[in-house]
Amino acid sequence: MLSIRRASDRGHVHHSWLDARHTFSFANYYDPNYMGFRSLRVINEDRIDPGAGFGKHGHRDMEIITYVLEGTLEHQDSLGNRGTIRPGEVQYMSAGTGILHSEYNASSTDPVHLLQIWIVPDRDGLEPRYEQRDLQQDRNGSSLQLIAAKDGIEGAISLHQDAKLYAGTIPQKESFSYTLQPQRHAWIQVARGELSVNDTLLNAGDGAAISEQTRLVLEAKTEAEVILFDLA
């Protein structure tokens, strides 16, 4: 079964400095039919104006992944971490018992475009943790690479959940095949471009929930940047 979440159907919030699209219910946007998928709780696509951002705020008991598509995001947190995240890099926080952080567009002239992803951990009360990776340095030649997984298998960022997160770019007219094990589920999020998933066309911003299928074929109609979640 493949169920599509079209980009145009997502929740939309527009402030003077922020344009945000919510795949699942988040903050003041609520849709009882879209409260998440398996352990995947949030996919927010944010565009933040130059010099603007989210002031210091708290999270707890959530695995948070930030994936920058364009621009530069500046991060600071209560663990003492401070840095910038650019395209080709990914940031991870295990909020655990509680963490405070801020996120700002580091540029005074250009917007920043990012995806923020939340995954529910397999238990509460974990010790907060922060990690940042340069995906370009880790690329091994495949179109999509494993960037986060339970227990950090294959050198990925270690998640506290039975989930795998793949990301990358599929060149135009090329394809990527993936096998889901029995009783596993997938969510595919198209960050940029256009591709088909098992002959179903998806455009930028579209997502697809997949269950009861084992073989996934992602074929890029244009160059496409994709995030694939393999979930229990």
Tab-separated table of C-alpha atoms in Angstrom:
chain	number	residue	atom	x	y	z
A	1	MET	CA	0.000	0.000	0.000
A	2	LEU	CA	1.300	3.446	-0.971
A	3	SER	CA	-0.404	6.576	0.383
A	4	ILE	CA	0.616	10.023	-0.887
A	5	ARG	CA	0.820	13.215	1.175
A	6	ARG	CA	0.868	16.003	-1.417
A	7	ALA	CA	2.906	19.133	-0.755
A	8	SER	CA	-0.116	21.358	-1.310
A	9	ASP	CA	-2.128	19.515	1.368
A	10	ARG	CA	0.381	20.118	4.173
A	11	GLY	CA	-0.185	22.555	6.978
A	12	HIS	CA	1.064	26.056	6.177
A	13	VAL	CA	2.218	28.768	8.546
A	14	HIS	CA	3.496	32.107	7.308
A	15	HIS	CA	5.031	34.706	9.601
A	16	SER	CA	6.874	37.839	8.574
A	17	TRP	CA	10.191	35.926	8.749
A	18	LEU	CA	9.171	32.254	8.364
A	19	ASP	CA	7.378	30.212	5.730
A	20	ALA	CA	6.746	26.709	7.116
A	21	ARG	CA	5.034	23.620	5.717
A	22	HIS	CA	4.069	20.816	8.103
A	23	THR	CA	3.675	17.260	6.798
A	24	PHE	CA	2.253	16.198	10.164
A	25	SER	CA	0.385	18.029	12.940
A	26	PHE	CA	2.669	20.553	14.598
A	27	ALA	CA	2.202	23.563	16.903
A	28	ASN	CA	-1.071	25.272	15.908
A	29	TYR	CA	-1.607	23.055	12.859
A	30	TYR	CA	-3.679	19.994	13.736
A	31	ASP	CA	-4.975	17.220	11.504
A	32	PRO	CA	-6.025	14.014	13.307
A	33	ASN	CA	-5.269	12.036	10.147
A	34	TYR	CA	-1.651	13.197	10.129
A	35	MET	CA	-0.206	12.816	13.601
A	36	GLY	CA	2.916	11.080	12.286
A	37	PHE	CA	3.803	7.787	10.668
A	38	ARG	CA	5.124	4.981	12.869
A	39	SER	CA	7.927	6.611	14.953
A	40	LEU	CA	8.268	9.505	12.485
A	41	ARG	CA	6.520	12.441	14.165
A	42	VAL	CA	7.530	15.644	12.339
A	43	ILE	CA	8.717	16.736	8.910
A	44	ASN	CA	8.739	20.531	8.719
A	45	GLU	CA	9.971	22.359	5.649
A	46	ASP	CA	11.084	25.823	6.770
A	47	ARG	CA	12.255	28.871	4.850
A	48	ILE	CA	13.751	31.493	7.164
A	49	ASP	CA	14.478	35.080	6.160
A	50	PRO	CA	18.007	36.542	6.426
A	51	GLY	CA	19.057	37.261	10.003
A	52	ALA	CA	15.880	35.738	11.479
A	53	GLY	CA	15.222	32.514	13.325
A	54	PHE	CA	13.984	30.673	16.373
A	55	GLY	CA	15.111	32.105	19.705
A	56	LYS	CA	16.124	29.908	22.619
A	57	HIS	CA	13.496	27.225	23.237
A	58	GLY	CA	13.350	23.782	24.775
A	59	HIS	CA	12.809	20.191	23.648
A	60	ARG	CA	12.741	16.898	25.482
A	61	ASP	CA	12.328	13.184	24.691
A	62	MET	CA	12.675	13.548	20.932
A	63	GLU	CA	15.287	12.668	18.276
A	64	ILE	CA	15.706	15.810	16.123
A	65	ILE	CA	17.452	15.893	12.743
A	66	THR	CA	18.040	19.081	10.760
A	67	TYR	CA	18.798	18.779	7.043
A	68	VAL	CA	19.745	22.019	5.246
A	69	LEU	CA	18.856	22.366	1.555
A	70	GLU	CA	20.002	25.936	0.908
A	71	GLY	CA	21.751	28.621	2.924
A	72	THR	CA	23.407	28.420	6.337
A	73	LEU	CA	21.781	27.759	9.710
A	74	GLU	CA	23.444	28.826	12.971
A	75	HIS	CA	22.905	26.650	16.054
A	76	GLN	CA	23.574	27.185	19.780
A	77	ASP	CA	22.460	24.995	22.671
A	78	SER	CA	22.618	24.544	26.433
A	79	LEU	CA	25.217	21.771	26.084
A	80	GLY	CA	27.697	24.381	24.857
A	81	ASN	CA	27.535	23.437	21.194
A	82	ARG	CA	27.732	26.208	18.629
A	83	GLY	CA	28.153	25.954	14.892
A	84	THR	CA	26.697	26.321	11.425
A	85	ILE	CA	24.971	23.784	9.194
A	86	ARG	CA	25.141	24.014	5.398
A	87	PRO	CA	23.870	21.896	2.491
A	88	GLY	CA	25.611	18.528	2.578
A	89	GLU	CA	25.653	18.529	6.380
A	90	VAL	CA	23.200	17.128	8.903
A	91	GLN	CA	22.647	18.002	12.559
A	92	TYR	CA	21.327	15.609	15.214
A	93	MET	CA	20.064	16.250	18.726
A	94	SER	CA	18.743	13.693	21.170
A	95	ALA	CA	16.757	16.059	23.402
A	96	GLY	CA	16.373	13.462	26.145
A	97	THR	CA	15.804	14.919	29.599
A	98	GLY	CA	15.838	18.410	28.132
A	99	ILE	CA	17.861	20.750	25.959
A	100	LEU	CA	17.602	24.451	25.101
A	101	HIS	CA	18.727	25.682	21.710
A	102	SER	CA	18.347	28.461	19.160
A	103	GLU	CA	18.423	28.347	15.362
A	104	TYR	CA	19.065	31.390	13.175
A	105	ASN	CA	19.725	32.132	9.553
A	106	ALA	CA	23.436	32.918	9.613
A	107	SER	CA	23.211	35.132	6.508
A	108	SER	CA	22.121	38.772	6.443
A	109	THR	CA	21.268	38.561	2.723
A	110	ASP	CA	20.115	35.050	1.780
A	111	PRO	CA	17.271	32.864	3.081
A	112	VAL	CA	17.873	29.420	4.548
A	113	HIS	CA	15.782	26.424	3.457
A	114	LEU	CA	15.740	23.310	5.621
A	115	LEU	CA	13.887	20.221	6.724
A	116	GLN	CA	13.505	19.507	10.426
A	117	ILE	CA	12.639	15.928	11.324
A	118	TRP	CA	11.506	14.520	14.655
A	119	ILE	CA	11.555	10.833	15.540
A	120	VAL	CA	10.035	9.540	18.782
A	121	PRO	CA	12.737	7.696	20.802
A	122	ASP	CA	12.198	4.185	22.088
A	123	ARG	CA	12.349	5.438	25.693
A	124	ASP	CA	12.190	8.672	27.657
A	125	GLY	CA	14.749	10.181	29.998
A	126	LEU	CA	17.846	9.753	27.832
A	127	GLU	CA	20.933	11.900	28.261
A	128	PRO	CA	20.864	14.813	25.768
A	129	ARG	CA	23.352	14.484	22.910
A	130	TYR	CA	24.437	16.540	19.898
A	131	GLU	CA	26.191	15.530	16.699
A	132	GLN	CA	26.915	17.090	13.322
A	133	ARG	CA	28.092	15.310	10.176
A	134	ASP	CA	29.477	16.382	6.807
A	135	LEU	CA	27.693	14.029	4.443
A	136	GLN	CA	29.914	14.925	1.511
A	137	GLN	CA	32.906	13.424	3.302
A	138	ASP	CA	30.969	10.247	4.098
A	139	ARG	CA	29.610	9.556	0.606
A	140	ASN	CA	30.476	6.079	-0.623
A	141	GLY	CA	29.268	6.358	-4.220
A	142	SER	CA	25.656	5.250	-3.759
A	143	SER	CA	22.796	7.611	-4.604
A	144	LEU	CA	21.353	7.502	-1.077
A	145	GLN	CA	23.477	7.041	2.009
A	146	LEU	CA	22.591	5.883	5.488
A	147	ILE	CA	22.891	8.914	7.760
A	148	ALA	CA	21.151	7.765	10.969
A	149	ALA	CA	20.167	4.389	12.417
A	150	LYS	CA	19.595	2.552	15.682
A	151	ASP	CA	22.870	1.948	17.521
A	152	GLY	CA	24.821	3.785	14.807
A	153	ILE	CA	25.226	0.805	12.487
A	154	GLU	CA	27.575	1.202	9.512
A	155	GLY	CA	28.993	4.374	11.001
A	156	ALA	CA	25.697	6.276	10.898
A	157	ILE	CA	24.504	8.719	13.532
A	158	SER	CA	23.129	6.653	16.414
A	159	LEU	CA	19.355	6.861	16.918
A	160	HIS	CA	17.399	5.719	19.965
A	161	GLN	CA	14.751	4.103	17.761
A	162	ASP	CA	14.419	1.163	15.371
A	163	ALA	CA	14.655	3.355	12.290
A	164	LYS	CA	17.021	4.016	9.405
A	165	LEU	CA	17.305	7.339	7.621
A	166	TYR	CA	18.791	7.571	4.127
A	167	ALA	CA	19.337	10.773	2.148
A	168	GLY	CA	20.914	11.916	-1.068
A	169	THR	CA	20.452	12.923	-4.678
A	170	ILE	CA	19.388	10.666	-7.530
A	171	PRO	CA	20.553	11.966	-10.932
A	172	GLN	CA	17.975	12.500	-13.668
A	173	LYS	CA	16.785	9.282	-15.343
A	174	GLU	CA	18.648	7.127	-12.832
A	175	SER	CA	16.998	4.918	-10.235
A	176	PHE	CA	17.575	3.617	-6.728
A	177	SER	CA	16.134	0.319	-5.496
A	178	TYR	CA	15.507	-0.496	-1.856
A	179	THR	CA	14.224	-3.646	-0.183
A	180	LEU	CA	11.995	-3.401	2.873
A	181	GLN	CA	12.117	-6.355	5.213
A	182	PRO	CA	8.823	-8.012	6.253
A	183	GLN	CA	6.780	-5.967	8.746
A	184	ARG	CA	8.792	-2.830	7.960
A	185	HIS	CA	7.371	0.447	6.672
A	186	ALA	CA	8.797	3.339	4.674
A	187	TRP	CA	8.227	7.040	4.313
A	188	ILE	CA	9.747	8.810	1.316
A	189	GLN	CA	10.049	12.605	1.320
A	190	VAL	CA	10.989	14.466	-1.848
A	191	ALA	CA	13.071	17.496	-0.893
A	192	ARG	CA	13.708	18.693	-4.447
A	193	GLY	CA	12.966	17.535	-7.964
A	194	GLU	CA	10.568	14.945	-9.324
A	195	LEU	CA	10.629	11.166	-9.136
A	196	SER	CA	8.408	8.129	-9.266
A	197	VAL	CA	8.117	5.581	-6.464
A	198	ASN	CA	6.924	2.252	-7.813
A	199	ASP	CA	5.513	4.170	-10.816
A	200	THR	CA	3.700	6.759	-8.657
A	201	LEU	CA	4.859	10.307	-9.446
A	202	LEU	CA	6.008	12.558	-6.589
A	203	ASN	CA	7.074	16.199	-6.784
A	204	ALA	CA	9.079	18.418	-4.449
A	205	GLY	CA	7.430	18.551	-1.024
A	206	ASP	CA	5.410	15.374	-1.571
A	207	GLY	CA	5.703	12.432	0.811
A	208	ALA	CA	4.603	8.812	0.574
A	209	ALA	CA	3.813	6.263	3.277
A	210	ILE	CA	4.514	2.687	2.194
A	211	SER	CA	3.434	-0.525	3.914
A	212	GLU	CA	3.000	-4.138	2.796
A	213	GLN	CA	5.476	-3.719	-0.060
A	214	THR	CA	8.997	-5.072	-0.067
A	215	ARG	CA	10.670	-3.594	-3.151
A	216	LEU	CA	10.850	0.150	-3.689
A	217	VAL	CA	12.070	1.613	-6.966
A	218	LEU	CA	12.789	5.344	-6.970
A	219	GLU	CA	13.288	6.699	-10.483
A	220	ALA	CA	14.318	10.345	-10.909
A	221	LYS	CA	12.410	12.235	-13.605
A	222	THR	CA	14.610	15.246	-12.869
A	223	GLU	CA	17.544	15.316	-10.483
A	224	ALA	CA	15.857	14.592	-7.158
A	225	GLU	CA	16.953	15.008	-3.544
A	226	VAL	CA	15.244	12.400	-1.407
A	227	ILE	CA	14.969	11.271	2.205
A	228	LEU	CA	13.917	7.666	2.844
A	229	PHE	CA	12.858	6.389	6.267
A	230	ASP	CA	12.839	2.641	7.025
A	231	LEU	CA	10.643	2.236	10.116
A	232	ALA	CA	9.528	-0.560	12.436
